[in-house]
């Protein structure tokens, strides 16, 4: 055991030996104060209220942003309605496409600035915002720009009509990417938008508002307003909204479902998850271990499709567990702006408290906890990557969404047993299967109740593939051809 700890310590020390490689903040121009983006202009809130957004890596304030009240929401919806009736729905589709392309191109030009701001405001490692969030967000605009004048091919023999004004409410885990997922298909199909980013991560959406201004999008086609839950609720309850697109917690998803019941509003809801990642004994173990690490510790576990439950076939459990622990010891937790950082800051004090609450619950339920042996920065919100073994299927840490860098591991013997366990949660967003056998992959993917199943990989995204869940993970699909469907009436 002593030798084992020494090996871990050595690995940890060597990981820490990388010299700091911080990305420069110079690219990030953040104003002291942001107003609401309504009808193509930044306007002071009627509420006269502002709130602060901070950097979770050091708890320093970044900017004040406006807090929209119901009157501000009404103003934004009126602007969107006016733009819809007078401009956007009448515009030839190929003209609409040009604007969407332009937004994509300006996003690419300003990619570095967007990545730095995403990391400052939300705490995710710069490597992720730079290599994943920002390019994938731009790709969504490119992809849906392409569809705008080809809807007749997307829906053969049908006429696709826009729905009208879309109210879009997004979370803090992929702020710019979620804005792109929601805005791009809405515009391509001729709808106008009122979007609200999450209260802890509003800055890249406000930068996107500036990009939209630069791209000369007709005023009112996209309105971006900031605020917390009450602002979101005012969007949901506004009578002149035709569609709600929401990504966030299952609890708020349920509130939204109740609020729109009996109205003509359409909705897509993308809610929580508790994905099973399944390793069979014939899997390429090293690759699988890397996939598991990527699946749950990627983005601090702030991912609705995170592979938070690992199921390992009994015969390879020891090997997998040892390799996972070895790999965990090399992960670098710390300054999100440092290019070496693997795990950045937890998005907020509130989220860190939630994660700590679950760690206590896990211990109380009798599971065994292993935390990576790394030091955490003194300021800011951080959490060590953590693994629980000896976990009961019914335990809360195996059933509830933790949304942090916390993995539970259970073992299994047969396909039927693991299917039963993997499907035994209220969620059904994603899953992963690791095996050398193609037939086993097909058997599992057809029987796992999850909207997305990855085989011998995890957390892969592409604008062309649809994404969404079953059960309490929500309904509707975003991305790909399916993502267009959510913004049209077919006649
Ligand atoms: P949340 O669901 O409260 O926040 C998501 C968005 O909804 C934010 O923009 C928020 O301002 C807005 N919102 C809050 N209350 C609303 C209401 N009544 N009506 C309309 N909009 C409302 O999520 P929160 O509290 O930040 O995180 C709690 C948990 O939710 C996390 O621990 C995690 O488990 C889960 N979550 C899941 C996400 C996903 O990607 N599926 C994203 C964020 C959180
Ligand atoms: Mg922030």
Short mmCIF file of C-alpha atoms and ligand atoms in Angstrom, two decimals:
data_model
loop_
_atom_site.label_atom_id
_atom_site.label_comp_id
_atom_site.label_asym_id
_atom_site.label_seq_id
_atom_site.Cartn_x
_atom_site.Cartn_y
_atom_site.Cartn_z
CA UNK A 1 0.00 0.00 0.00
CA UNK A 2 2.87 2.34 0.91
CA UNK A 3 4.49 1.72 -2.47
CA UNK A 4 1.18 2.29 -4.19
CA UNK A 5 0.75 5.68 -2.51
CA UNK A 6 4.30 6.61 -3.40
CA UNK A 7 3.68 5.75 -7.03
CA UNK A 8 0.57 7.90 -7.01
CA UNK A 9 2.45 10.74 -5.34
CA UNK A 10 5.23 10.51 -7.93
CA UNK A 11 2.73 10.60 -10.76
CA UNK A 12 0.96 13.51 -9.17
CA UNK A 13 4.22 15.43 -8.69
CA UNK A 14 5.26 14.88 -12.26
CA UNK A 15 1.86 16.10 -13.44
CA UNK A 16 2.29 19.27 -11.39
CA UNK A 17 5.72 19.85 -12.87
CA UNK A 18 4.40 21.38 -16.05
CA UNK A 19 5.27 25.07 -16.00
CA UNK A 20 2.16 27.25 -15.88
CA UNK A 21 0.92 28.06 -19.39
CA UNK A 22 -1.82 30.60 -18.84
CA UNK A 23 -3.81 31.91 -21.80
CA UNK A 24 -3.68 35.70 -21.93
CA UNK A 25 -6.73 37.60 -20.77
CA UNK A 26 -5.87 40.39 -23.20
CA UNK A 27 -8.21 39.00 -25.87
CA UNK A 28 -11.20 39.28 -23.54
CA UNK A 29 -12.83 42.68 -23.64
CA UNK A 30 -15.37 42.68 -20.87
CA UNK A 31 -17.40 45.85 -20.19
CA UNK A 32 -18.11 46.90 -16.61
CA UNK A 33 -21.84 46.77 -17.26
CA UNK A 34 -24.17 45.11 -19.80
CA UNK A 35 -27.71 46.13 -20.73
CA UNK A 36 -30.40 44.04 -22.43
CA UNK A 37 -30.10 43.31 -26.15
CA UNK A 38 -33.54 44.18 -27.49
CA UNK A 39 -34.50 45.14 -31.04
CA UNK A 40 -30.87 45.28 -32.17
CA UNK A 41 -29.72 47.67 -29.44
CA UNK A 42 -28.42 47.41 -25.89
CA UNK A 43 -31.16 48.97 -23.74
CA UNK A 44 -31.26 49.82 -20.06
CA UNK A 45 -33.59 47.46 -18.13
CA UNK A 46 -37.00 48.83 -17.16
CA UNK A 47 -36.40 47.02 -13.87
CA UNK A 48 -33.41 49.36 -13.29
CA UNK A 49 -31.72 46.35 -11.65
CA UNK A 50 -28.35 44.72 -12.30
CA UNK A 51 -26.57 41.73 -10.82
CA UNK A 52 -22.93 40.63 -10.81
CA UNK A 53 -21.40 37.73 -12.66
CA UNK A 54 -18.18 36.40 -11.17
CA UNK A 55 -15.26 34.22 -12.11
CA UNK A 56 -15.69 30.95 -10.17
CA UNK A 57 -11.94 30.28 -10.41
CA UNK A 58 -11.10 33.18 -8.08
CA UNK A 59 -14.47 34.59 -6.95
CA UNK A 60 -13.72 37.99 -8.53
CA UNK A 61 -16.48 40.04 -10.12
CA UNK A 62 -16.30 40.25 -13.92
CA UNK A 63 -19.23 42.55 -14.78
CA UNK A 64 -22.70 43.71 -13.85
CA UNK A 65 -25.52 42.54 -16.09
CA UNK A 66 -29.11 43.71 -16.32
CA UNK A 67 -31.88 41.79 -14.60
CA UNK A 68 -34.89 41.73 -16.89
CA UNK A 69 -38.33 41.84 -15.25
CA UNK A 70 -41.68 40.93 -16.83
CA UNK A 71 -41.93 44.37 -18.53
CA UNK A 72 -38.49 43.88 -20.10
CA UNK A 73 -39.48 40.39 -21.26
CA UNK A 74 -42.63 41.87 -22.80
CA UNK A 75 -40.55 44.46 -24.63
CA UNK A 76 -38.25 41.75 -26.00
CA UNK A 77 -41.18 39.54 -27.09
CA UNK A 78 -42.82 42.53 -28.85
CA UNK A 79 -39.56 43.23 -30.69
CA UNK A 80 -39.32 39.57 -31.71
CA UNK A 81 -42.96 39.47 -32.86
CA UNK A 82 -42.57 42.64 -34.89
CA UNK A 83 -39.39 41.35 -36.55
CA UNK A 84 -41.11 38.04 -37.27
CA UNK A 85 -44.18 39.55 -38.93
CA UNK A 86 -42.53 42.42 -40.79
CA UNK A 87 -39.15 41.04 -41.80
CA UNK A 88 -37.93 37.56 -40.98
CA UNK A 89 -40.77 35.27 -42.04
CA UNK A 90 -41.12 37.18 -45.32
CA UNK A 91 -37.44 37.11 -46.19
CA UNK A 92 -36.40 34.62 -48.89
CA UNK A 93 -34.74 31.64 -47.19
CA UNK A 94 -31.47 32.08 -49.05
CA UNK A 95 -31.22 35.63 -47.69
CA UNK A 96 -31.83 34.36 -44.15
CA UNK A 97 -29.04 31.84 -44.70
CA UNK A 98 -26.56 34.61 -45.51
CA UNK A 99 -27.10 36.22 -42.10
CA UNK A 100 -26.64 32.90 -40.31
CA UNK A 101 -23.40 32.24 -42.24
CA UNK A 102 -22.22 35.70 -41.33
CA UNK A 103 -22.80 35.06 -37.61
CA UNK A 104 -20.81 31.81 -37.91
CA UNK A 105 -17.92 33.58 -39.61
CA UNK A 106 -17.74 36.43 -37.09
CA UNK A 107 -17.80 33.84 -34.31
CA UNK A 108 -14.80 32.15 -35.89
CA UNK A 109 -12.97 35.45 -36.22
CA UNK A 110 -13.59 36.18 -32.56
CA UNK A 111 -13.07 32.61 -31.38
CA UNK A 112 -10.20 33.39 -29.07
CA UNK A 113 -12.02 36.16 -27.27
CA UNK A 114 -15.12 33.98 -26.90
CA UNK A 115 -13.08 31.08 -25.50
CA UNK A 116 -11.32 33.25 -22.91
CA UNK A 117 -14.59 34.83 -21.78
CA UNK A 118 -16.32 31.44 -21.59
CA UNK A 119 -13.54 30.19 -19.32
CA UNK A 120 -13.48 33.33 -17.15
CA UNK A 121 -17.23 33.42 -16.62
CA UNK A 122 -17.92 29.71 -16.20
CA UNK A 123 -14.72 28.08 -14.92
CA UNK A 124 -14.20 25.49 -17.66
CA UNK A 125 -10.64 24.76 -18.85
CA UNK A 126 -9.50 26.99 -21.70
CA UNK A 127 -8.57 23.87 -23.67
CA UNK A 128 -12.23 22.90 -23.72
CA UNK A 129 -13.71 26.28 -24.51
CA UNK A 130 -11.07 26.82 -27.20
CA UNK A 131 -11.14 23.35 -28.81
CA UNK A 132 -14.73 22.28 -28.21
CA UNK A 133 -17.29 24.89 -27.13
CA UNK A 134 -16.49 27.75 -29.50
CA UNK A 135 -15.74 25.77 -32.70
CA UNK A 136 -18.77 23.53 -32.16
CA UNK A 137 -20.97 26.59 -31.58
CA UNK A 138 -19.77 28.17 -34.85
CA UNK A 139 -20.31 24.82 -36.62
CA UNK A 140 -23.95 24.81 -35.55
CA UNK A 141 -24.49 28.16 -37.25
CA UNK A 142 -22.71 26.94 -40.40
CA UNK A 143 -24.71 23.72 -40.44
CA UNK A 144 -28.13 25.32 -40.00
CA UNK A 145 -27.30 28.14 -42.42
CA UNK A 146 -27.01 25.37 -45.00
CA UNK A 147 -30.50 24.06 -44.23
CA UNK A 148 -32.32 27.42 -44.43
CA UNK A 149 -33.09 27.26 -48.17
CA UNK A 150 -33.36 23.47 -48.31
CA UNK A 151 -36.31 22.85 -46.03
CA UNK A 152 -38.19 21.29 -48.96
CA UNK A 153 -35.55 18.53 -48.94
CA UNK A 154 -35.65 18.18 -45.15
CA UNK A 155 -39.43 17.66 -45.29
CA UNK A 156 -40.29 16.23 -48.73
CA UNK A 157 -43.85 16.87 -49.94
CA UNK A 158 -44.61 19.02 -46.91
CA UNK A 159 -44.54 22.77 -46.33
CA UNK A 160 -42.55 23.81 -43.30
CA UNK A 161 -43.91 26.96 -41.63
CA UNK A 162 -42.11 28.73 -38.80
CA UNK A 163 -43.78 28.71 -35.39
CA UNK A 164 -43.27 32.41 -34.61
CA UNK A 165 -41.45 33.67 -31.53
CA UNK A 166 -39.25 31.17 -29.66
CA UNK A 167 -38.41 31.67 -25.98
CA UNK A 168 -35.12 29.96 -25.23
CA UNK A 169 -33.69 29.37 -21.76
CA UNK A 170 -30.24 27.90 -21.38
CA UNK A 171 -27.97 26.62 -18.58
CA UNK A 172 -24.45 27.42 -17.41
CA UNK A 173 -22.54 24.33 -18.47
CA UNK A 174 -22.14 25.14 -22.20
CA UNK A 175 -23.30 28.76 -22.40
CA UNK A 176 -22.27 29.72 -25.94
CA UNK A 177 -22.82 26.25 -27.39
CA UNK A 178 -26.35 26.02 -25.97
CA UNK A 179 -27.12 29.48 -27.37
CA UNK A 180 -25.95 28.25 -30.79
CA UNK A 181 -27.94 24.98 -30.52
CA UNK A 182 -31.05 27.00 -29.91
CA UNK A 183 -30.66 30.12 -32.04
CA UNK A 184 -29.28 28.56 -35.27
CA UNK A 185 -32.16 26.15 -36.09
CA UNK A 186 -34.76 28.75 -35.00
CA UNK A 187 -33.38 31.31 -37.45
CA UNK A 188 -32.91 28.81 -40.26
CA UNK A 189 -36.59 27.91 -40.12
CA UNK A 190 -37.77 31.55 -40.01
CA UNK A 191 -38.54 32.02 -36.31
CA UNK A 192 -37.42 34.94 -34.15
CA UNK A 193 -35.92 34.56 -30.72
CA UNK A 194 -35.85 35.78 -27.13
CA UNK A 195 -32.97 34.00 -25.38
CA UNK A 196 -31.97 34.05 -21.73
CA UNK A 197 -28.56 32.73 -20.65
CA UNK A 198 -28.00 31.39 -17.12
CA UNK A 199 -27.35 33.94 -14.39
CA UNK A 200 -23.82 32.70 -13.62
CA UNK A 201 -22.65 32.66 -17.26
CA UNK A 202 -24.26 35.50 -19.24
CA UNK A 203 -21.15 36.99 -20.87
CA UNK A 204 -20.65 34.92 -24.03
CA UNK A 205 -24.34 35.29 -24.91
CA UNK A 206 -23.91 39.06 -24.59
CA UNK A 207 -20.82 38.83 -26.81
CA UNK A 208 -22.94 36.87 -29.26
CA UNK A 209 -25.41 39.79 -29.17
CA UNK A 210 -22.56 42.06 -30.28
CA UNK A 211 -21.63 39.59 -33.02
CA UNK A 212 -25.26 39.56 -34.16
CA UNK A 213 -25.15 43.37 -34.34
CA UNK A 214 -21.93 43.16 -36.35
CA UNK A 215 -23.54 40.63 -38.70
CA UNK A 216 -26.30 43.20 -39.30
CA UNK A 217 -29.13 40.82 -38.47
CA UNK A 218 -32.41 42.78 -38.77
CA UNK A 219 -33.30 44.31 -35.37
CA UNK A 220 -35.52 42.14 -33.15
CA UNK A 221 -34.80 38.83 -34.89
CA UNK A 222 -32.65 37.79 -31.92
CA UNK A 223 -33.10 39.40 -28.50
CA UNK A 224 -30.85 38.41 -25.62
CA UNK A 225 -31.97 39.25 -22.12
CA UNK A 226 -30.34 38.41 -18.82
CA UNK A 227 -31.75 37.50 -15.43
CA UNK A 228 -32.36 34.49 -13.19
CA UNK A 229 -35.30 32.10 -12.69
CA UNK A 230 -37.96 34.82 -12.48
CA UNK A 231 -36.89 36.18 -15.88
CA UNK A 232 -37.03 32.65 -17.30
CA UNK A 233 -40.51 32.16 -15.86
CA UNK A 234 -41.67 35.46 -17.41
CA UNK A 235 -40.55 34.17 -20.82
CA UNK A 236 -42.31 30.83 -20.31
CA UNK A 237 -45.55 32.53 -19.23
CA UNK A 238 -45.61 35.27 -21.86
CA UNK A 239 -48.79 34.76 -23.93
CA UNK A 240 -47.18 35.75 -27.23
CA UNK A 241 -44.44 33.09 -27.18
CA UNK A 242 -45.07 30.17 -29.56
CA UNK A 243 -42.33 27.81 -28.52
CA UNK A 244 -40.18 27.17 -25.47
CA UNK A 245 -36.76 25.55 -25.80
CA UNK A 246 -35.25 24.78 -22.43
CA UNK A 247 -32.09 23.06 -21.24
CA UNK A 248 -31.52 22.74 -17.50
CA UNK A 249 -32.67 20.89 -14.41
CA UNK A 250 -35.48 18.35 -14.41
CA UNK A 251 -37.18 20.32 -11.62
CA UNK A 252 -37.47 23.47 -13.73
CA UNK A 253 -38.42 21.32 -16.73
CA UNK A 254 -41.42 20.07 -14.76
CA UNK A 255 -42.41 23.62 -13.77
CA UNK A 256 -42.30 24.61 -17.44
CA UNK A 257 -44.42 21.63 -18.50
CA UNK A 258 -47.08 22.62 -15.97
CA UNK A 259 -46.93 26.28 -16.97
CA UNK A 260 -47.54 25.60 -20.67
CA UNK A 261 -50.08 22.78 -20.25
CA UNK A 262 -53.28 23.69 -22.06
CA UNK A 263 -51.65 26.46 -24.11
CA UNK A 264 -50.70 26.25 -27.78
CA UNK A 265 -47.00 26.62 -26.92
CA UNK A 266 -44.72 23.90 -28.21
CA UNK A 267 -41.71 22.82 -26.21
CA UNK A 268 -38.45 20.95 -26.33
CA UNK A 269 -36.96 20.12 -22.95
CA UNK A 270 -33.44 18.85 -22.46
CA UNK A 271 -33.08 17.95 -18.81
CA UNK A 272 -30.89 15.90 -16.52
CA UNK A 273 -29.08 12.61 -17.01
CA UNK A 274 -27.36 9.77 -15.21
CA UNK A 275 -25.57 8.01 -18.04
CA UNK A 276 -24.28 4.46 -17.75
CA UNK A 277 -20.88 3.73 -19.23
CA UNK A 278 -20.49 -0.03 -19.65
CA UNK A 279 -17.14 -1.83 -19.96
CA UNK A 280 -17.24 -5.47 -21.09
CA UNK A 281 -14.30 -7.80 -20.45
CA UNK A 282 -13.36 -7.90 -24.14
CA UNK A 283 -13.08 -4.09 -24.40
CA UNK A 284 -9.81 -2.31 -25.17
CA UNK A 285 -9.27 -1.43 -21.51
CA UNK A 286 -6.85 1.49 -21.85
CA UNK A 287 -9.10 3.19 -24.36
CA UNK A 288 -12.14 2.52 -22.20
CA UNK A 289 -10.45 4.02 -19.13
CA UNK A 290 -9.58 7.13 -21.10
CA UNK A 291 -13.18 7.29 -22.35
CA UNK A 292 -14.51 7.03 -18.81
CA UNK A 293 -12.20 9.83 -17.65
CA UNK A 294 -13.33 11.98 -20.56
CA UNK A 295 -16.95 11.00 -19.95
CA UNK A 296 -17.24 12.17 -16.36
CA UNK A 297 -14.35 14.47 -15.49
CA UNK A 298 -14.58 16.45 -18.73
CA UNK A 299 -15.98 19.90 -17.92
CA UNK A 300 -15.97 19.14 -14.15
CA UNK A 301 -18.82 16.69 -14.69
CA UNK A 302 -21.07 19.65 -15.57
CA UNK A 303 -22.51 17.70 -18.47
CA UNK A 304 -26.06 16.40 -18.68
CA UNK A 305 -24.86 13.38 -20.67
CA UNK A 306 -21.82 12.75 -18.41
CA UNK A 307 -20.98 9.08 -17.93
CA UNK A 308 -21.53 9.28 -14.18
CA UNK A 309 -22.28 5.56 -13.59
CA UNK A 310 -19.62 3.08 -14.60
CA UNK A 311 -20.54 -0.61 -14.95
CA UNK A 312 -17.55 -2.95 -15.27
CA UNK A 313 -17.73 -6.66 -16.01
CA UNK A 314 -16.53 -8.46 -12.89
CA UNK A 315 -13.52 -10.19 -14.48
CA UNK A 316 -11.86 -6.87 -15.43
CA UNK A 317 -12.95 -4.77 -12.48
CA UNK A 318 -9.60 -4.84 -10.67
CA UNK A 319 -7.66 -3.85 -13.77
CA UNK A 320 -10.09 -1.05 -14.68
CA UNK A 321 -10.19 0.34 -11.15
CA UNK A 322 -6.38 0.35 -10.84
CA UNK A 323 -5.98 2.09 -14.20
CA UNK A 324 -8.67 4.63 -13.39
CA UNK A 325 -6.97 5.54 -10.12
CA UNK A 326 -3.58 5.83 -11.82
CA UNK A 327 -5.05 8.12 -14.46
CA UNK A 328 -6.91 10.18 -11.87
CA UNK A 329 -3.62 10.89 -10.12
CA UNK A 330 -2.28 12.58 -13.24
CA UNK A 331 -5.23 14.92 -13.80
CA UNK A 332 -4.46 18.56 -13.17
CA UNK A 333 -7.12 20.48 -11.26
CA UNK A 334 -6.69 24.24 -11.10
CA UNK A 335 -6.63 27.53 -12.98
CA UNK A 336 -9.04 27.13 -15.91
CA UNK A 337 -7.04 29.63 -17.99
CA UNK A 338 -3.96 27.40 -17.79
CA UNK A 339 -3.63 25.30 -20.95
CA UNK A 340 -2.43 22.30 -18.89
CA UNK A 341 -5.53 22.21 -16.73
CA UNK A 342 -7.77 19.14 -17.11
CA UNK A 343 -10.39 20.02 -14.52
CA UNK A 344 -11.28 23.67 -13.94
CA UNK A 345 -13.54 25.40 -11.43
CA UNK A 346 -16.99 24.27 -10.35
CA UNK A 347 -19.42 26.79 -11.82
CA UNK A 348 -20.76 28.27 -8.58
CA UNK A 349 -20.65 27.99 -4.80
CA UNK A 350 -24.18 26.60 -4.96
CA UNK A 351 -23.14 23.80 -7.34
CA UNK A 352 -20.06 23.01 -5.22
CA UNK A 353 -22.33 22.72 -2.16
CA UNK A 354 -24.58 20.32 -4.07
CA UNK A 355 -21.60 18.14 -4.99
CA UNK A 356 -20.32 18.15 -1.38
CA UNK A 357 -23.80 17.19 -0.20
CA UNK A 358 -23.71 14.12 -2.48
CA UNK A 359 -20.21 13.12 -1.33
CA UNK A 360 -21.57 13.03 2.24
CA UNK A 361 -24.64 11.08 1.14
CA UNK A 362 -22.41 8.53 -0.63
CA UNK A 363 -20.35 7.95 2.50
CA UNK A 364 -23.45 7.73 4.65
CA UNK A 365 -24.92 5.15 2.27
CA UNK A 366 -21.86 2.99 2.90
CA UNK A 367 -20.02 3.45 -0.41
CA UNK A 368 -16.24 3.65 -0.47
CA UNK A 369 -14.83 6.98 -1.64
CA UNK A 370 -11.55 7.60 -3.44
CA UNK A 371 -10.44 11.18 -4.11
CA UNK A 372 -7.56 12.06 -6.42
CA UNK A 373 -4.53 13.14 -4.40
CA UNK A 374 -4.29 16.67 -5.73
CA UNK A 375 -4.07 20.04 -4.07
CA UNK A 376 -6.83 22.54 -4.74
CA UNK A 377 -6.34 26.29 -5.19
CA UNK A 378 -7.14 28.26 -2.04
CA UNK A 379 -9.58 30.66 -3.71
CA UNK A 380 -12.38 29.71 -6.03
CA UNK A 381 -14.66 26.67 -6.23
CA UNK A 382 -12.89 23.37 -6.86
CA UNK A 383 -13.57 19.71 -6.35
CA UNK A 384 -11.21 16.72 -6.54
CA UNK A 385 -12.17 14.04 -9.06
CA UNK A 386 -13.83 11.35 -6.95
CA UNK A 387 -14.75 7.69 -7.41
CA UNK A 388 -17.23 5.68 -5.35
CA UNK A 389 -17.09 1.87 -5.24
CA UNK A 390 -19.24 -0.56 -3.27
CA UNK A 391 -22.30 1.33 -4.48
CA UNK A 392 -25.83 -0.07 -4.16
CA UNK A 393 -28.07 0.29 -7.22
CA UNK A 394 -30.72 1.97 -5.10
CA UNK A 395 -28.33 4.48 -3.51
CA UNK A 396 -28.91 8.15 -4.19
CA UNK A 397 -25.43 8.64 -5.64
CA UNK A 398 -26.28 6.02 -8.28
CA UNK A 399 -29.76 7.40 -8.99
CA UNK A 400 -29.58 11.19 -8.80
CA UNK A 401 -27.77 13.69 -10.97
CA UNK A 402 -24.74 15.08 -9.09
CA UNK A 403 -23.40 17.28 -11.91
CA UNK A 404 -19.83 17.17 -10.65
CA UNK A 405 -16.60 15.16 -11.11
CA UNK A 406 -17.98 12.17 -9.24
CA UNK A 407 -18.12 8.62 -10.64
CA UNK A 408 -19.85 5.57 -9.17
CA UNK A 409 -18.60 2.11 -10.12
CA UNK A 410 -20.59 -1.11 -9.99
CA UNK A 411 -19.83 -4.55 -11.40
CA UNK A 412 -21.94 -6.98 -13.43
CA UNK A 413 -21.74 -10.47 -14.87
CA UNK A 414 -24.21 -10.72 -17.76
CA UNK A 415 -25.66 -8.50 -20.50
CA UNK A 416 -29.16 -8.78 -19.05
CA UNK A 417 -27.97 -7.79 -15.60
CA UNK A 418 -26.19 -4.67 -16.81
CA UNK A 419 -29.09 -3.65 -19.04
CA UNK A 420 -31.45 -3.91 -16.11
CA UNK A 421 -29.15 -1.80 -13.95
CA UNK A 422 -28.27 0.74 -16.64
CA UNK A 423 -31.95 1.35 -17.46
CA UNK A 424 -32.92 1.54 -13.82
CA UNK A 425 -32.98 5.34 -13.34
CA UNK A 426 -35.59 8.03 -13.99
CA UNK A 427 -33.31 9.41 -16.73
CA UNK A 428 -32.52 8.33 -20.28
CA UNK A 429 -30.26 10.80 -22.00
CA UNK A 430 -27.10 8.96 -22.97
CA UNK A 431 -25.03 5.81 -22.45
CA UNK A 432 -21.71 4.27 -23.49
CA UNK A 433 -20.71 0.73 -24.43
CA UNK A 434 -17.13 -0.57 -24.59
CA UNK A 435 -16.61 -3.93 -26.26
CA UNK A 436 -14.75 -5.49 -29.14
CA UNK A 437 -17.89 -7.25 -30.42
CA UNK A 438 -20.07 -5.50 -32.98
CA UNK A 439 -23.03 -7.77 -32.24
CA UNK A 440 -22.87 -6.85 -28.57
CA UNK A 441 -22.85 -3.16 -29.45
CA UNK A 442 -26.03 -3.57 -31.51
CA UNK A 443 -27.69 -5.65 -28.81
CA UNK A 444 -26.93 -3.03 -26.17
CA UNK A 445 -27.74 0.06 -28.22
CA UNK A 446 -31.18 -1.25 -29.11
CA UNK A 447 -32.02 -2.16 -25.53
CA UNK A 448 -30.52 0.79 -23.62
CA UNK A 449 -33.22 3.41 -23.00
CA UNK A 450 -31.10 6.42 -23.83
CA UNK A 451 -31.38 9.06 -26.54
CA UNK A 452 -27.71 8.79 -27.46
CA UNK A 453 -25.53 5.69 -27.14
CA UNK A 454 -21.81 5.92 -27.85
CA UNK A 455 -19.84 2.79 -28.71
CA UNK A 456 -16.13 2.67 -27.87
CA UNK A 457 -16.13 6.44 -27.43
CA UNK A 458 -17.97 9.00 -25.30
CA UNK A 459 -19.15 12.62 -25.39
CA UNK A 460 -18.86 13.06 -29.14
CA UNK A 461 -20.92 15.84 -30.65
CA UNK A 462 -21.62 16.97 -34.15
CA UNK A 463 -24.15 19.47 -35.50
CA UNK A 464 -25.49 16.82 -37.87
CA UNK A 465 -26.57 14.34 -35.19
CA UNK A 466 -29.69 14.73 -33.10
CA UNK A 467 -29.44 14.87 -29.30
CA UNK A 468 -32.12 14.45 -26.65
CA UNK A 469 -33.59 12.14 -24.04
CA UNK A 470 -36.21 9.70 -22.87
CA UNK A 471 -38.15 9.68 -19.60
CA UNK A 472 -37.23 12.47 -17.16
CA UNK A 473 -34.37 13.57 -19.41
CA UNK A 474 -36.94 15.48 -21.45
CA UNK A 475 -38.37 15.36 -24.95
CA UNK A 476 -37.68 16.63 -28.41
CA UNK A 477 -34.40 16.52 -30.28
CA UNK A 478 -31.83 19.20 -31.00
CA UNK A 479 -29.19 19.03 -33.71
CA UNK A 480 -29.33 17.53 -37.18
CA UNK A 481 -32.43 17.29 -39.30
CA UNK A 482 -34.49 16.46 -36.18
CA UNK A 483 -33.50 19.81 -34.70
CA UNK A 484 -35.31 21.61 -37.56
CA UNK A 485 -38.49 19.72 -36.83
CA UNK A 486 -38.78 21.34 -33.41
CA UNK A 487 -39.14 24.80 -34.99
CA UNK A 488 -41.70 24.17 -37.74
CA UNK A 489 -45.32 23.32 -38.37
CA UNK A 490 -45.59 20.86 -41.23
CA UNK A 491 -48.61 21.29 -43.48
P1 LIG B 1 -31.82 25.48 -13.49
O1 LIG B 1 -32.66 24.50 -14.21
O2 LIG B 1 -32.39 26.22 -12.34
O3 LIG B 1 -31.26 26.58 -14.52
C1 LIG B 1 -31.28 26.47 -15.92
C2 LIG B 1 -31.85 27.73 -16.55
O4 LIG B 1 -33.23 27.84 -16.20
C3 LIG B 1 -31.19 29.03 -16.09
O5 LIG B 1 -31.13 29.92 -17.18
C4 LIG B 1 -32.17 29.54 -15.04
O6 LIG B 1 -32.12 30.93 -14.86
C5 LIG B 1 -33.50 29.13 -15.64
N1 LIG B 1 -34.61 28.99 -14.69
C6 LIG B 1 -34.57 28.73 -13.36
N2 LIG B 1 -35.82 28.65 -12.85
C7 LIG B 1 -36.68 28.86 -13.88
C8 LIG B 1 -38.10 28.88 -14.00
N3 LIG B 1 -38.90 28.66 -12.95
N4 LIG B 1 -38.65 29.11 -15.21
C9 LIG B 1 -37.87 29.29 -16.30
N5 LIG B 1 -36.51 29.29 -16.24
C10 LIG B 1 -35.92 29.07 -15.05
O7 LIG B 1 -30.51 24.72 -13.03
P2 LIG B 1 -29.53 25.09 -11.81
O8 LIG B 1 -30.29 25.44 -10.56
O9 LIG B 1 -28.56 26.07 -12.29
O10 LIG B 1 -28.82 23.67 -11.58
C11 LIG B 1 -29.44 22.70 -10.76
C12 LIG B 1 -29.18 21.32 -11.28
O11 LIG B 1 -29.75 21.17 -12.56
C13 LIG B 1 -27.72 20.95 -11.46
O12 LIG B 1 -27.15 20.52 -10.29
C14 LIG B 1 -27.83 19.89 -12.51
O13 LIG B 1 -28.09 18.65 -11.89
C15 LIG B 1 -29.01 20.28 -13.35
N6 LIG B 1 -28.62 20.96 -14.61
C16 LIG B 1 -28.73 20.28 -15.77
C17 LIG B 1 -28.32 20.86 -16.95
C18 LIG B 1 -28.40 20.14 -18.24
O14 LIG B 1 -27.60 20.41 -19.12
N7 LIG B 1 -29.35 19.26 -18.44
C19 LIG B 1 -27.73 22.19 -16.98
C20 LIG B 1 -27.72 22.86 -15.71
C21 LIG B 1 -28.13 22.24 -14.57
MG1 LIG B 2 -19.86 33.82 -13.95
#
